[in-house]
Amino acid sequence: MPRRDRLGLAVVLITALSVAPVVGREIQVVGGGFVAGPIVNPADAGRESGFDVAAGVTELGDTQAPAVFEAVEAGDWQTVIRLLETLGEGEQAVLIRDSSGMLRPLSTLKAQVLADLPAEGRRTFRMMYRPVAAKLLADAQIIADPGEQTLALAEVVERYGLCAAAADAAQQLGDLHFEGGRFNESVRYYTFASSHADGDPDDPQLIAKRLHALARAGDWAGFDTLADYARFRRGGASVRIGGETVTVNALIDALGGDRAAGPAVPQQADRPLGFPRGDYPSIEIQTLDPSVWQIVQQSMMNQRVALSADDMTRPVALAADGRLYTLALGQLTAHAPDTGEPLWSVGNAEESARQVANWAHQLAMSGIHQSLSVEGDTLLAIAHDPQQMDMARLSAYDKASGAVRWSTQQIAELMQVGFLGQTATRSRTTYAVGKDRNGNRLTLYALGLDDGAVEWSVPLGEAKPDPNWRQVIGLNPSIAVGERYVFVLTNNGALIAVDPVRREVAWAMCYGILPASNPNTGQVNSVSPGGVAVQDGVVFSKDGRDDRLIAIRAGDAVVQWTVQVDPGATLVHCDSRHAYLLGEELVAYDLTTGERVWWTAHHGRAGRAPVFTADHALIAGPHRMCRIDLTTGKVDGYREDVPTGSRGSEVIRLGRGIAVVGGDRLTIYDTPPDE
């Protein structure tokens, strides 16, 4: 057998570059590896290429890869290893396309070739790099900063993974990720250390660490497999965990007792979701003065654009710590939910309303960007600047008083950046997607939650103009933060995974998008919101201009399945069982297989974001409000006298009930729990 054949996956990667991506059938399960997968080719009839990833795509012939494979054929392992070192240097941002349509760093090829080296090649690698790897490990162990130490240890594992030092570095990385609450990453590094040629799979202390990480990650299938092995091989051995000495058997029993509690995932609600009944509404909160709404309405009529006054004035809202917060036309207000009285308010909605006439057409094309999120004692708001309505600013407010802590309007390097979509925060770092004012280039920014300072940024790429309208339509990205990557769905043809440690694109998926409406109609169709979520190491994605729900293994970007869905549907929620899409109906899809489990259209056409608990969803559709059992999909309560508008309303969960978000007001209903 030729040596090249023994390199398996790496060779498949090379030869697959000439294979066009294929369109998946309704459900296509991919077994793993760089194989032809269900990614839609942007060149397919009826679709458009919507996004160019910033790093671009390079032909392998323009890299050192051909020389690598010539040396492989010749069995010249020293040359192979030297060339691989060159291949990885300075080319981290270079992406290559595999046969599934994924864009991956060129360094992926290097890692795969190393993993598939025969015994002779592995011995050569160790002789060449053992001293270098040992020195890097020693230097990493004396670094005090956990973030910098993680980077240094990761370099040992990734660059010198065949050396003994990599096994020690991997175990220390597992410890760091465990302490940081990133349990799946901890499992990954502990497993690497255990399975390494210089590791010891029967080391009781390492077994104990793996068991602990698997339990904390909620991976009970993996836990059971390892527990059976551990009982047989080292059950009576003593280990040190949490300052105490116990046997492996005792540890397994103790960790197994936590199984019923499941992984440490915060629950969305701590009481049953009751259905509104009795006299209501109990409270109505006017989020804008009626005169402001009239100013906007007149502007929309005069401009004759496909944007209603409700679209422009509809608030976003959230409830936190006994208060209700609303944001409408740049005016942020905190309300007492028991009375609806404003506690504080910042911003001037009337000033924004008077600018609408000048910007109505552009807002109809680009979309309205406003969002609210809360992190600790800080409110984060994205809202249009009344002085420059083409710019949406990101600002942080004190949750108690409404005092402005910082705004991108005052940060020099962000003054010409408009922010889109929703923010996401992890470990005091806020992630947000920004767009250059004079272009369509998108960038992921990591900002300090306390001061808004730019910690780092990664260019994502450029959104392409819609060919029918010659400008970008409805660009509204979504962000989800996983254990290893930050995921950005552009809602315009790309899902991009960014490594926040290395501060680069880890992988990306580009696909064809459905075209917008024909300009001869005089109106552009509104683009449905996109949705991206991470659950149990899998990222689920639904683009607002695509007709597929896609499940991708987050760590290595292997597509698990795709399923054809309503193009106008939005991914609104994921739990441990299902992904939920809301469109013409609410549909639950099995997370493992992609099979449709149940669906219901009882809420009426469309609708906006429902409220979810562990057991139920409450939807305020245009025809009726209904409560749906998430296990069966059956409606177990509905009302037809809740005014929700022609397209339905968002629902917010409060301590005492729910709030239905209307065009210029919130209506609060008491929802006593069912007995």
XYZ file of N, CA, C and O in Angstrom, residues 38 70 121 191 209-210 295 340 352 357 359 460 466 514 583 590-591 632 638 645 647 660 666:
92
model
N -23.752 17.858 3.487
C -24.960 18.515 2.972
C -24.892 20.035 3.024
O -25.743 20.676 3.619
N 4.940 14.953 -1.596
C 6.049 14.355 -2.335
C 7.020 13.695 -1.366
O 7.522 12.584 -1.615
N 8.047 7.799 11.137
C 7.890 9.245 11.121
C 7.709 9.813 12.515
O 8.226 10.895 12.836
N -8.463 13.381 27.963
C -8.494 12.208 27.086
C -7.251 12.153 26.211
O -6.670 11.083 25.987
N -9.749 12.505 37.349
C -10.000 13.807 36.730
C -10.962 13.674 35.551
O -11.877 14.493 35.384
N -10.761 12.658 34.728
C -11.651 12.457 33.578
C -13.080 12.180 34.037
O -14.047 12.718 33.478
N -45.482 60.818 15.002
C -44.396 61.356 14.179
C -43.813 60.255 13.295
O -43.599 60.436 12.084
N -45.950 49.390 36.811
C -45.629 49.932 35.497
C -44.980 51.297 35.546
O -44.609 51.849 34.509
N -35.109 60.812 18.119
C -34.932 59.768 17.108
C -36.098 59.758 16.128
O -35.915 59.575 14.920
N -37.772 60.279 9.212
C -38.130 60.659 7.839
C -36.905 60.682 6.926
O -36.991 60.347 5.740
N -34.256 58.823 7.229
C -33.563 57.536 7.166
C -34.507 56.368 6.913
O -34.083 55.212 6.935
N -14.403 39.273 10.332
C -15.208 38.125 9.936
C -15.344 38.017 8.422
O -15.374 36.908 7.880
N -27.247 42.426 -2.169
C -28.252 41.622 -2.849
C -28.307 42.069 -4.314
O -28.409 43.263 -4.600
N -31.117 32.285 -0.075
C -32.265 32.525 -0.934
C -32.338 34.005 -1.287
O -32.052 34.868 -0.451
N -42.232 29.506 12.948
C -42.557 30.111 11.665
C -44.056 30.053 11.487
O -44.814 30.575 12.288
N -35.553 16.745 16.996
C -34.688 15.975 17.869
C -33.239 16.411 17.669
O -32.750 16.474 16.535
N -32.531 16.715 18.776
C -31.179 17.231 18.657
C -30.209 16.207 18.069
O -29.242 16.576 17.400
N -45.080 16.925 24.346
C -46.017 16.363 23.364
C -46.331 17.299 22.215
O -46.807 16.861 21.164
N -55.462 28.203 25.764
C -55.312 29.299 24.812
C -56.361 30.370 25.084
O -57.394 30.135 25.698
N -51.461 42.003 17.618
C -51.062 42.563 16.340
C -51.114 41.538 15.230
O -51.288 40.346 15.447
N -48.854 40.328 13.351
C -47.755 39.367 13.265
C -47.389 38.774 14.616
O -46.336 38.185 14.790
N -46.734 41.106 27.319
C -46.859 40.971 25.874
C -46.389 42.282 25.251
O -46.899 43.359 25.586
N -46.373 47.741 26.463
C -46.323 46.405 27.031
C -47.581 46.202 27.861
O -47.995 47.100 28.606
